[in-house]
C-alpha atoms as a printed R data frame, in Angstrom:
    type eleno elety resid chain resno       x       y       z
1   ATOM     1    CA   MET     A     1 116.448 269.532 132.130
2   ATOM     2    CA   SER     A     2 116.390 265.840 133.409
3   ATOM     3    CA   GLN     A     3 112.604 265.792 132.748
4   ATOM     4    CA   GLY     A     4 113.082 266.141 129.156
5   ATOM     5    CA   LEU     A     5 115.623 263.389 128.914
6   ATOM     6    CA   GLN     A     6 113.579 261.006 130.853
7   ATOM     7    CA   LYS     A     7 110.621 260.846 128.699
8   ATOM     8    CA   PRO     A     8 112.403 259.539 125.443
9   ATOM     9    CA   VAL     A     9 113.883 256.387 127.526
10  ATOM    10    CA   PRO     A    10 110.651 254.663 127.934
11  ATOM    11    CA   GLN     A    11 109.637 255.315 124.616
12  ATOM    12    CA   LEU     A    12 113.021 253.931 123.318
13  ATOM    13    CA   VAL     A    13 112.607 250.850 125.780
14  ATOM    14    CA   SER     A    14 109.290 250.074 124.354
15  ATOM    15    CA   ILE     A    15 110.442 250.384 120.978
16  ATOM    16    CA   LEU     A    16 113.085 247.722 121.722
17  ATOM    17    CA   VAL     A    17 111.030 245.525 123.795
18  ATOM    18    CA   LEU     A    18 108.221 245.166 120.983
19  ATOM    19    CA   ALA     A    19 110.861 244.697 118.201
20  ATOM    20    CA   GLY     A    20 112.248 241.918 120.324
21  ATOM    21    CA   LEU     A    21 108.896 240.355 121.017
22  ATOM    22    CA   SER     A    22 108.033 240.670 117.184
23  ATOM    23    CA   MET     A    23 111.056 238.789 116.287
24  ATOM    24    CA   ALA     A    24 110.583 236.163 118.934
25  ATOM    25    CA   GLY     A    25 106.949 235.724 117.934
26  ATOM    26    CA   TRP     A    26 107.757 235.352 114.031
27  ATOM    27    CA   ALA     A    27 110.534 232.815 115.187
28  ATOM    28    CA   ALA     A    28 107.844 230.867 117.314
29  ATOM    29    CA   TRP     A    29 105.005 231.035 114.848
30  ATOM    30    CA   LEU     A    30 106.522 231.085 111.262
31  ATOM    31    CA   GLY     A    31 110.376 230.721 111.555
32  ATOM    32    CA   TRP     A    32 110.380 226.832 112.003
33  ATOM    33    CA   ASP     A    33 108.015 226.217 108.803
34  ATOM    34    CA   GLN     A    34 110.081 226.298 105.545
35  ATOM    35    CA   GLN     A    35 108.147 223.598 103.468
36  ATOM    36    CA   TYR     A    36 105.989 224.439 100.606
37  ATOM    37    CA   ASP     A    37 103.003 221.914 100.280
38  ATOM    38    CA   VAL     A    38 102.489 220.362  97.077
39  ATOM    39    CA   HIS     A    39  98.884 219.408  96.174
40  ATOM    40    CA   PRO     A    40  97.803 216.582  94.021
41  ATOM    41    CA   ASP     A    41  96.876 218.897  91.231
42  ATOM    42    CA   GLY     A    42 100.607 220.084  91.267
43  ATOM    43    CA   SER     A    43  99.781 223.618  93.149
44  ATOM    44    CA   THR     A    44 101.927 224.564  95.828
45  ATOM    45    CA   THR     A    45 101.002 226.509  98.916
46  ATOM    46    CA   GLY     A    46 102.976 227.932 101.937
47  ATOM    47    CA   PRO     A    47 105.183 227.438 103.522
48  ATOM    48    CA   TYR     A    48 103.013 229.080 106.316
49  ATOM    49    CA   ALA     A    49  99.445 227.973 107.149
50  ATOM    50    CA   ALA     A    50  96.681 230.563 107.792
51  ATOM    51    CA   TRP     A    51  96.609 229.502 111.588
52  ATOM    52    CA   GLN     A    52 100.312 230.231 111.982
53  ATOM    53    CA   VAL     A    53  99.860 233.941 110.569
54  ATOM    54    CA   ILE     A    54  96.577 234.342 112.691
55  ATOM    55    CA   GLY     A    55  98.334 233.017 115.858
56  ATOM    56    CA   LEU     A    56 101.464 235.668 115.256
57  ATOM    57    CA   VAL     A    57  98.885 238.448 114.775
58  ATOM    58    CA   VAL     A    58  97.027 237.558 117.843
59  ATOM    59    CA   THR     A    59  99.973 237.037 119.887
60  ATOM    60    CA   LEU     A    60 101.287 240.572 118.980
61  ATOM    61    CA   LEU     A    61  97.966 242.112 119.654
62  ATOM    62    CA   VAL     A    62  98.416 242.037 123.402
63  ATOM    63    CA   PRO     A    63 101.824 243.650 123.737
64  ATOM    64    CA   VAL     A    64 100.803 246.452 120.955
65  ATOM    65    CA   TYR     A    65  97.618 247.198 122.886
66  ATOM    66    CA   TRP     A    66  99.531 247.277 126.172
67  ATOM    67    CA   ALA     A    67 101.920 249.911 124.831
68  ATOM    68    CA   ALA     A    68  99.401 251.842 122.962
69  ATOM    69    CA   SER     A    69  97.163 252.044 126.132
70  ATOM    70    CA   ARG     A    70 100.179 253.358 128.094
71  ATOM    71    CA   ARG     A    71 100.760 256.043 125.399
72  ATOM    72    CA   TYR     A    72 104.015 254.361 124.053
73  ATOM    73    CA   ASP     A    73 102.578 254.851 120.590
74  ATOM    74    CA   VAL     A    74 105.957 255.044 119.051
75  ATOM    75    CA   GLY     A    75 107.055 251.839 120.576
76  ATOM    76    CA   ALA     A    76 104.026 250.078 119.578
77  ATOM    77    CA   VAL     A    77 103.969 251.166 115.961
78  ATOM    78    CA   LEU     A    78 107.719 251.282 115.264
79  ATOM    79    CA   GLY     A    79 108.970 248.449 117.592
80  ATOM    80    CA   THR     A    80 106.507 245.890 115.964
81  ATOM    81    CA   THR     A    81 107.123 247.256 112.582
82  ATOM    82    CA   VAL     A    82 110.934 246.890 112.842
83  ATOM    83    CA   GLY     A    83 110.772 243.610 114.493
84  ATOM    84    CA   LEU     A    84 108.716 241.881 111.939
85  ATOM    85    CA   THR     A    85 110.594 243.410 109.021
86  ATOM    86    CA   VAL     A    86 114.001 242.490 110.396
87  ATOM    87    CA   ALA     A    87 112.485 238.836 110.942
88  ATOM    88    CA   ALA     A    88 111.062 238.663 107.415
89  ATOM    89    CA   TYR     A    89 114.261 240.007 105.984
90  ATOM    90    CA   TYR     A    90 116.241 237.352 107.884
91  ATOM    91    CA   ASP     A    91 113.995 234.390 107.081
92  ATOM    92    CA   TRP     A    92 113.710 235.244 103.481
93  ATOM    93    CA   SER     A    93 116.960 236.774 102.447
94  ATOM    94    CA   ASP     A    94 118.068 233.185 101.152
95  ATOM    95    CA   ASP     A    95 115.723 233.398  98.307
96  ATOM    96    CA   VAL     A    96 117.603 233.046  94.832
97  ATOM    97    CA   THR     A    97 114.885 235.067  92.744
98  ATOM    98    CA   GLY     A    98 115.383 238.285  94.720
99  ATOM    99    CA   MET     A    99 111.672 238.835  95.019
100 ATOM   100    CA   PHE     A   100 111.922 238.520  98.817
101 ATOM   101    CA   GLY     A   101 112.329 242.154  99.059
102 ATOM   102    CA   ILE     A   102 108.582 242.909  97.607
103 ATOM   103    CA   GLY     A   103 107.451 240.422 100.752
104 ATOM   104    CA   VAL     A   104 109.447 242.398 103.104
105 ATOM   105    CA   ALA     A   105 108.149 245.813 102.000
106 ATOM   106    CA   MET     A   106 104.494 244.438 102.063
107 ATOM   107    CA   ILE     A   107 105.096 243.204 105.803
108 ATOM   108    CA   MET     A   108 106.671 246.474 106.689
109 ATOM   109    CA   MET     A   109 103.761 248.689 105.230
110 ATOM   110    CA   GLY     A   110 101.122 246.171 106.530
111 ATOM   111    CA   THR     A   111 102.589 246.099 109.981
112 ATOM   112    CA   PHE     A   112 103.004 249.835 109.993
113 ATOM   113    CA   GLY     A   113  99.333 250.447 108.937
114 ATOM   114    CA   VAL     A   114  97.574 247.902 111.112
115 ATOM   115    CA   THR     A   115  99.729 248.967 114.399
116 ATOM   116    CA   GLY     A   116  99.208 252.653 113.519
117 ATOM   117    CA   GLY     A   117  95.306 251.992 113.194
118 ATOM   118    CA   LEU     A   118  95.090 249.955 116.345
119 ATOM   119    CA   THR     A   119  97.221 252.418 118.310
120 ATOM   120    CA   ALA     A   120  94.902 255.336 116.990
121 ATOM   121    CA   LEU     A   121  91.955 253.309 118.038
122 ATOM   122    CA   VAL     A   122  93.227 252.827 121.462
123 ATOM   123    CA   ALA     A   123  94.170 256.397 121.771
124 ATOM   124    CA   VAL     A   124  90.593 257.447 120.928
125 ATOM   125    CA   GLY     A   125  89.511 255.166 124.165
126 ATOM   126    CA   PRO     A   126  86.161 253.456 124.552
127 ATOM   127    CA   LEU     A   127  83.451 254.669 122.400
128 ATOM   128    CA   PRO     A   128  79.924 255.361 124.137
129 ATOM   129    CA   ALA     A   129  77.144 252.831 124.050
130 ATOM   130    CA   ILE     A   130  74.324 253.461 121.482
131 ATOM   131    CA   GLY     A   131  71.446 255.168 122.951
132 ATOM   132    CA   ALA     A   132  73.570 256.057 126.209
133 ATOM   133    CA   ALA     A   133  72.876 259.238 128.025
134 ATOM   134    CA   LYS     A   134  75.274 262.346 127.011
135 ATOM   135    CA   PRO     A   135  76.801 264.170 129.959
136 ATOM   136    CA   ALA     A   136  75.468 267.233 130.844
137 ATOM   137    CA   ALA     A   137  77.579 270.247 130.047
């Protein structure tokens, strides 16, 4: 009976750790930048630069890969998705237009899809090299 109770605990811990790392990553890479850039032609961009988003993604690849390679698939996918979704909601919820919900939903769906795909690739394992000899049956 105790064997069945021990298995969910590491999954739950991985969900909580990855959610915390995702929220901390959001705060470190994106949380401090709230200014839109106004260009000479009047157009605006931002508030995030591409290097900030790329930095967040690369930073989160490491813990997601670590969790997926240790078969904490639920933690890799749900922990990261929940963490980034909560961080985006907290960061954007002061938007007066109410459109932040669409952005939060896009963060949630994108994170779920990408982490799910990465976790599936890690689960498959390394692919054989092209032209490698097949093992004898």
